[in-house]
Amino acid sequence: MAFLTRNEVFSCFVFYAVLLVIKMYILAIITGQVRLRKKAFANPEDALRHGGLQFYREDPYVERCRRAHINDLENILPFLFLGAIYSMIGPSLSVARLHFLVFFLARVLHSVAYLFALRAPTRSLAYIVAQIPCVSMALQILVAVAAYA
Amino acid sequence: MAFLTRNEVFSCFVFYAVLLVIKMYILAIITGQVRLRKKAFANPEDALRHGGLQFYREDPYVERCRRAHINDLENILPFLFLGAIYSMIGPSLSVARLHFLVFFLARVLHSVAYLFALRAPTRSLAYIVAQIPCVSMALQILVAVAAYA
Amino acid sequence: MAFLTRNEVFSCFVFYAVLLVIKMYILAIITGQVRLRKKAFANPEDALRHGGLQFYREDPYVERCRRAHINDLENILPFLFLGAIYSMIGPSLSVARLHFLVFFLARVLHSVAYLFALRAPTRSLAYIVAQIPCVSMALQILVAVAAYA
């Protein structure tokens, strides 16, 4: 554990990052359960196993789950990169934890707002709040490495 | 090569991770070839170059390739993160290699099952088997860094 | 900044990588602005806030922005991994910078070609040119770690 124990900021980042990866996995499981319950499959071979080709069809709530998941890909995956690099440019632990925690809480709220179709603009606000620490980290990293461009 | 040669587990992870990235690239090439063969383009400008706007259309097999690719984004990209971090928390080489190899083989089978529309639940089983090492790595990482939350 | 300052190649990679993440964020902002201007929302709750359920609909240009974004996920996110690992296998700074710069410029051109629907095969050529440094890095990494498979 040499590398991790030497860098508290990185360990803090890893904690929230892994929770968010698990959150994405849970979203995939929910999508699968909704497909089974609504009988709406993306592939004919899946429909055939669950009652017939008439269930090879789209469902609005399945599509909602898909959009929530793809939005996670667009935002959580870049965070996995930005947070790791940011941890290496020497931020204070308290400031760094604030970045990670805001992102984590806002992305959990984003998923909840998506799945429960909360009234607009709840989901959009969660998205914007989550982007603030990301843009902050991106700019701080650029300043730190600009000399090497 | 200092960092890599100092960490055998990380090198082992990198080997399978890069093979999976190449697997994703191959899926993109297959999608492009299917678009050309089926004459089904996602953009009018592509259709115009290949015979006319009537080929600006969807094709079921192209959509199947797309779903296989997006499923890779949802699963292989988080693995690139989890595997790298897991390599830093000091697992034994044999246990770690088992995690990476199971994920690698299951994801290759997942792509094969998707592209050849193998009978359900082959593809779903490959997906589930690939998730086992990922969840295992995620939980071990959380235990290792929980003190830094 | 210990790790970063010790590795010039890695710092150079980080510079272009973070610019590309920002490029992806800009694409998301453009998509949102196009949704507002065209009044085409992916969710009923968003449509209700902006005039009514009749605006819960697809729009060809919004879909174009989405395709550009998903293509970025498929290509820029693996680059974030490959570039980081490649920086650790000891390439010369000038050769490494060439890899990063070609990828960066080609991916910017890819987005421009997508958003402005430039005549084919501009976008496809940008995609192919961007893949060259990625495949080059992937192969060099495999050679470096093949002994650990």
mmCIF file of N, CA, C and O in Angstrom, chain B residues 26-71:
data_model
loop_
_atom_site.group_PDB
_atom_site.id
_atom_site.type_symbol
_atom_site.label_atom_id
_atom_site.label_comp_id
_atom_site.label_asym_id
_atom_site.label_seq_id
_atom_site.Cartn_x
_atom_site.Cartn_y
_atom_site.Cartn_z
ATOM 1 N N ILE B 26 -11.336 -2.740 -31.937
ATOM 2 C CA ILE B 26 -11.757 -3.682 -32.981
ATOM 3 C C ILE B 26 -13.273 -3.632 -33.160
ATOM 4 O O ILE B 26 -13.780 -3.660 -34.290
ATOM 5 N N LEU B 27 -13.992 -3.493 -32.037
ATOM 6 C CA LEU B 27 -15.456 -3.386 -32.114
ATOM 7 C C LEU B 27 -15.859 -2.143 -32.920
ATOM 8 O O LEU B 27 -16.817 -2.184 -33.716
ATOM 9 N N ALA B 28 -15.129 -1.056 -32.742
ATOM 10 C CA ALA B 28 -15.433 0.164 -33.513
ATOM 11 C C ALA B 28 -15.181 -0.071 -34.999
ATOM 12 O O ALA B 28 -15.963 0.380 -35.853
ATOM 13 N N ILE B 29 -14.095 -0.792 -35.318
ATOM 14 C CA ILE B 29 -13.792 -1.072 -36.727
ATOM 15 C C ILE B 29 -14.884 -1.965 -37.323
ATOM 16 O O ILE B 29 -15.357 -1.719 -38.440
ATOM 17 N N ILE B 30 -15.307 -2.979 -36.565
ATOM 18 C CA ILE B 30 -16.380 -3.859 -37.047
ATOM 19 C C ILE B 30 -17.640 -3.047 -37.326
ATOM 20 O O ILE B 30 -18.287 -3.207 -38.372
ATOM 21 N N THR B 31 -17.994 -2.153 -36.408
ATOM 22 C CA THR B 31 -19.188 -1.320 -36.601
ATOM 23 C C THR B 31 -19.091 -0.537 -37.906
ATOM 24 O O THR B 31 -20.049 -0.478 -38.687
ATOM 25 N N GLY B 32 -17.922 0.054 -38.144
ATOM 26 C CA GLY B 32 -17.739 0.819 -39.378
ATOM 27 C C GLY B 32 -17.864 -0.043 -40.620
ATOM 28 O O GLY B 32 -18.481 0.361 -41.611
ATOM 29 N N GLN B 33 -17.302 -1.256 -40.555
ATOM 30 C CA GLN B 33 -17.388 -2.156 -41.708
ATOM 31 C C GLN B 33 -18.829 -2.593 -41.967
ATOM 32 O O GLN B 33 -19.270 -2.685 -43.111
ATOM 33 N N VAL B 34 -19.571 -2.854 -40.873
ATOM 34 C CA VAL B 34 -20.980 -3.249 -41.021
ATOM 35 C C VAL B 34 -21.778 -2.093 -41.630
ATOM 36 O O VAL B 34 -22.631 -2.306 -42.499
ATOM 37 N N ARG B 35 -21.496 -0.861 -41.204
ATOM 38 C CA ARG B 35 -22.183 0.303 -41.789
ATOM 39 C C ARG B 35 -21.950 0.358 -43.307
ATOM 40 O O ARG B 35 -22.880 0.622 -44.078
ATOM 41 N N LEU B 36 -20.705 0.116 -43.721
ATOM 42 C CA LEU B 36 -20.385 0.170 -45.154
ATOM 43 C C LEU B 36 -21.077 -0.955 -45.913
ATOM 44 O O LEU B 36 -21.621 -0.745 -46.997
ATOM 45 N N ARG B 37 -21.055 -2.162 -45.331
ATOM 46 C CA ARG B 37 -21.618 -3.324 -46.021
ATOM 47 C C ARG B 37 -23.144 -3.250 -46.087
ATOM 48 O O ARG B 37 -23.733 -3.543 -47.133
ATOM 49 N N LYS B 38 -23.763 -2.804 -44.969
ATOM 50 C CA LYS B 38 -25.219 -2.731 -44.920
ATOM 51 C C LYS B 38 -25.734 -1.416 -45.506
ATOM 52 O O LYS B 38 -26.946 -1.222 -45.635
ATOM 53 N N LYS B 39 -24.786 -0.492 -45.781
ATOM 54 C CA LYS B 39 -25.170 0.843 -46.232
ATOM 55 C C LYS B 39 -26.185 1.457 -45.261
ATOM 56 O O LYS B 39 -27.342 1.728 -45.618
ATOM 57 N N ALA B 40 -25.735 1.673 -44.033
ATOM 58 C CA ALA B 40 -26.592 2.272 -42.998
ATOM 59 C C ALA B 40 -25.732 3.253 -42.209
ATOM 60 O O ALA B 40 -24.911 2.836 -41.381
ATOM 61 N N PHE B 41 -25.926 4.540 -42.486
ATOM 62 C CA PHE B 41 -25.040 5.558 -41.934
ATOM 63 C C PHE B 41 -25.770 6.443 -40.929
ATOM 64 O O PHE B 41 -26.953 6.750 -41.101
ATOM 65 N N ALA B 42 -25.037 6.858 -39.898
ATOM 66 C CA ALA B 42 -25.632 7.667 -38.832
ATOM 67 C C ALA B 42 -25.708 9.140 -39.203
ATOM 68 O O ALA B 42 -26.395 9.904 -38.515
ATOM 69 N N ASN B 43 -24.994 9.535 -40.281
ATOM 70 C CA ASN B 43 -24.945 10.950 -40.652
ATOM 71 C C ASN B 43 -25.247 11.117 -42.136
ATOM 72 O O ASN B 43 -24.732 10.351 -42.965
ATOM 73 N N PRO B 44 -26.031 12.154 -42.476
ATOM 74 C CA PRO B 44 -26.350 12.388 -43.891
ATOM 75 C C PRO B 44 -25.100 12.559 -44.749
ATOM 76 O O PRO B 44 -25.057 12.071 -45.883
ATOM 77 N N GLU B 45 -24.070 13.236 -44.211
ATOM 78 C CA GLU B 45 -22.867 13.473 -45.024
ATOM 79 C C GLU B 45 -22.161 12.164 -45.370
ATOM 80 O O GLU B 45 -21.556 12.045 -46.451
ATOM 81 N N ASP B 46 -22.245 11.172 -44.471
ATOM 82 C CA ASP B 46 -21.654 9.865 -44.769
ATOM 83 C C ASP B 46 -22.480 9.144 -45.836
ATOM 84 O O ASP B 46 -21.915 8.520 -46.750
ATOM 85 N N ALA B 47 -23.803 9.217 -45.700
ATOM 86 C CA ALA B 47 -24.686 8.557 -46.666
ATOM 87 C C ALA B 47 -24.476 9.150 -48.064
ATOM 88 O O ALA B 47 -24.402 8.414 -49.057
ATOM 89 N N LEU B 48 -24.349 10.479 -48.132
ATOM 90 C CA LEU B 48 -24.156 11.133 -49.428
ATOM 91 C C LEU B 48 -22.896 10.627 -50.116
ATOM 92 O O LEU B 48 -22.849 10.457 -51.337
ATOM 93 N N ARG B 49 -21.852 10.377 -49.330
ATOM 94 C CA ARG B 49 -20.607 9.900 -49.922
ATOM 95 C C ARG B 49 -20.711 8.455 -50.388
ATOM 96 O O ARG B 49 -19.931 8.019 -51.233
ATOM 97 N N HIS B 50 -21.669 7.721 -49.827
ATOM 98 C CA HIS B 50 -21.757 6.294 -50.143
ATOM 99 C C HIS B 50 -23.053 5.953 -50.858
ATOM 100 O O HIS B 50 -23.641 4.901 -50.615
ATOM 101 N N GLY B 51 -23.548 6.853 -51.735
ATOM 102 C CA GLY B 51 -24.660 6.447 -52.585
ATOM 103 C C GLY B 51 -25.919 7.273 -52.484
ATOM 104 O O GLY B 51 -26.767 7.196 -53.367
ATOM 105 N N GLY B 52 -26.078 8.039 -51.388
ATOM 106 C CA GLY B 52 -27.271 8.875 -51.334
ATOM 107 C C GLY B 52 -27.935 8.886 -49.969
ATOM 108 O O GLY B 52 -27.669 8.030 -49.113
ATOM 109 N N LEU B 53 -28.835 9.860 -49.785
ATOM 110 C CA LEU B 53 -29.462 10.080 -48.476
ATOM 111 C C LEU B 53 -30.338 8.914 -48.034
ATOM 112 O O LEU B 53 -30.667 8.810 -46.847
ATOM 113 N N GLN B 54 -30.728 8.046 -48.983
ATOM 114 C CA GLN B 54 -31.544 6.894 -48.571
ATOM 115 C C GLN B 54 -30.756 5.948 -47.657
ATOM 116 O O GLN B 54 -31.369 5.108 -46.982
ATOM 117 N N PHE B 55 -29.443 6.104 -47.618
ATOM 118 C CA PHE B 55 -28.633 5.240 -46.749
ATOM 119 C C PHE B 55 -28.351 5.892 -45.389
ATOM 120 O O PHE B 55 -27.600 5.360 -44.578
ATOM 121 N N TYR B 56 -28.965 7.041 -45.148
ATOM 122 C CA TYR B 56 -28.948 7.675 -43.824
ATOM 123 C C TYR B 56 -30.084 7.002 -43.041
ATOM 124 O O TYR B 56 -31.217 7.464 -43.040
ATOM 125 N N ARG B 57 -29.764 5.865 -42.431
ATOM 126 C CA ARG B 57 -30.806 5.035 -41.827
ATOM 127 C C ARG B 57 -30.190 4.116 -40.775
ATOM 128 O O ARG B 57 -28.978 3.933 -40.724
ATOM 129 N N GLU B 58 -31.053 3.532 -39.963
ATOM 130 C CA GLU B 58 -30.600 2.580 -38.954
ATOM 131 C C GLU B 58 -30.641 1.171 -39.517
ATOM 132 O O GLU B 58 -31.387 0.869 -40.445
ATOM 133 N N ASP B 59 -29.803 0.316 -38.924
ATOM 134 C CA ASP B 59 -29.792 -1.094 -39.297
ATOM 135 C C ASP B 59 -29.708 -1.901 -37.999
ATOM 136 O O ASP B 59 -28.932 -1.549 -37.109
ATOM 137 N N PRO B 60 -30.495 -2.968 -37.876
ATOM 138 C CA PRO B 60 -30.511 -3.701 -36.596
ATOM 139 C C PRO B 60 -29.131 -4.231 -36.193
ATOM 140 O O PRO B 60 -28.786 -4.212 -35.020
ATOM 141 N N TYR B 61 -28.337 -4.677 -37.186
ATOM 142 C CA TYR B 61 -27.053 -5.248 -36.788
ATOM 143 C C TYR B 61 -26.050 -4.157 -36.401
ATOM 144 O O TYR B 61 -25.227 -4.341 -35.495
ATOM 145 N N VAL B 62 -26.138 -2.999 -37.068
ATOM 146 C CA VAL B 62 -25.314 -1.863 -36.641
ATOM 147 C C VAL B 62 -25.674 -1.476 -35.200
ATOM 148 O O VAL B 62 -24.784 -1.253 -34.364
ATOM 149 N N GLU B 63 -26.965 -1.450 -34.899
ATOM 150 C CA GLU B 63 -27.392 -1.086 -33.534
ATOM 151 C C GLU B 63 -26.895 -2.121 -32.519
ATOM 152 O O GLU B 63 -26.547 -1.779 -31.394
ATOM 153 N N ARG B 64 -26.862 -3.373 -32.930
ATOM 154 C CA ARG B 64 -26.307 -4.420 -32.055
ATOM 155 C C ARG B 64 -24.830 -4.143 -31.755
ATOM 156 O O ARG B 64 -24.395 -4.217 -30.598
ATOM 157 N N CYS B 65 -24.064 -3.806 -32.787
ATOM 158 C CA CYS B 65 -22.645 -3.461 -32.576
ATOM 159 C C CYS B 65 -22.521 -2.267 -31.625
ATOM 160 O O CYS B 65 -21.656 -2.236 -30.753
ATOM 161 N N ARG B 66 -23.399 -1.286 -31.812
ATOM 162 C CA ARG B 66 -23.372 -0.097 -30.951
ATOM 163 C C ARG B 66 -23.636 -0.474 -29.495
ATOM 164 O O ARG B 66 -22.969 0.010 -28.578
ATOM 165 N N ARG B 67 -24.626 -1.335 -29.281
ATOM 166 C CA ARG B 67 -24.936 -1.738 -27.897
ATOM 167 C C ARG B 67 -23.751 -2.484 -27.276
ATOM 168 O O ARG B 67 -23.432 -2.277 -26.098
ATOM 169 N N ALA B 68 -23.098 -3.340 -28.062
ATOM 170 C CA ALA B 68 -21.929 -4.062 -27.546
ATOM 171 C C ALA B 68 -20.835 -3.068 -27.135
ATOM 172 O O ALA B 68 -20.195 -3.213 -26.092
ATOM 173 N N HIS B 69 -20.649 -2.030 -27.971
ATOM 174 C CA HIS B 69 -19.615 -1.042 -27.696
ATOM 175 C C HIS B 69 -19.949 -0.220 -26.441
ATOM 176 O O HIS B 69 -19.092 0.007 -25.585
ATOM 177 N N ILE B 70 -21.206 0.208 -26.332
ATOM 178 C CA ILE B 70 -21.590 1.020 -25.172
ATOM 179 C C ILE B 70 -21.508 0.185 -23.901
ATOM 180 O O ILE B 70 -21.110 0.680 -22.844
ATOM 181 N N ASN B 71 -21.841 -1.096 -23.979
ATOM 182 C CA ASN B 71 -21.695 -1.945 -22.808
ATOM 183 C C ASN B 71 -20.222 -2.050 -22.388
ATOM 184 O O ASN B 71 -19.908 -2.098 -21.194
#
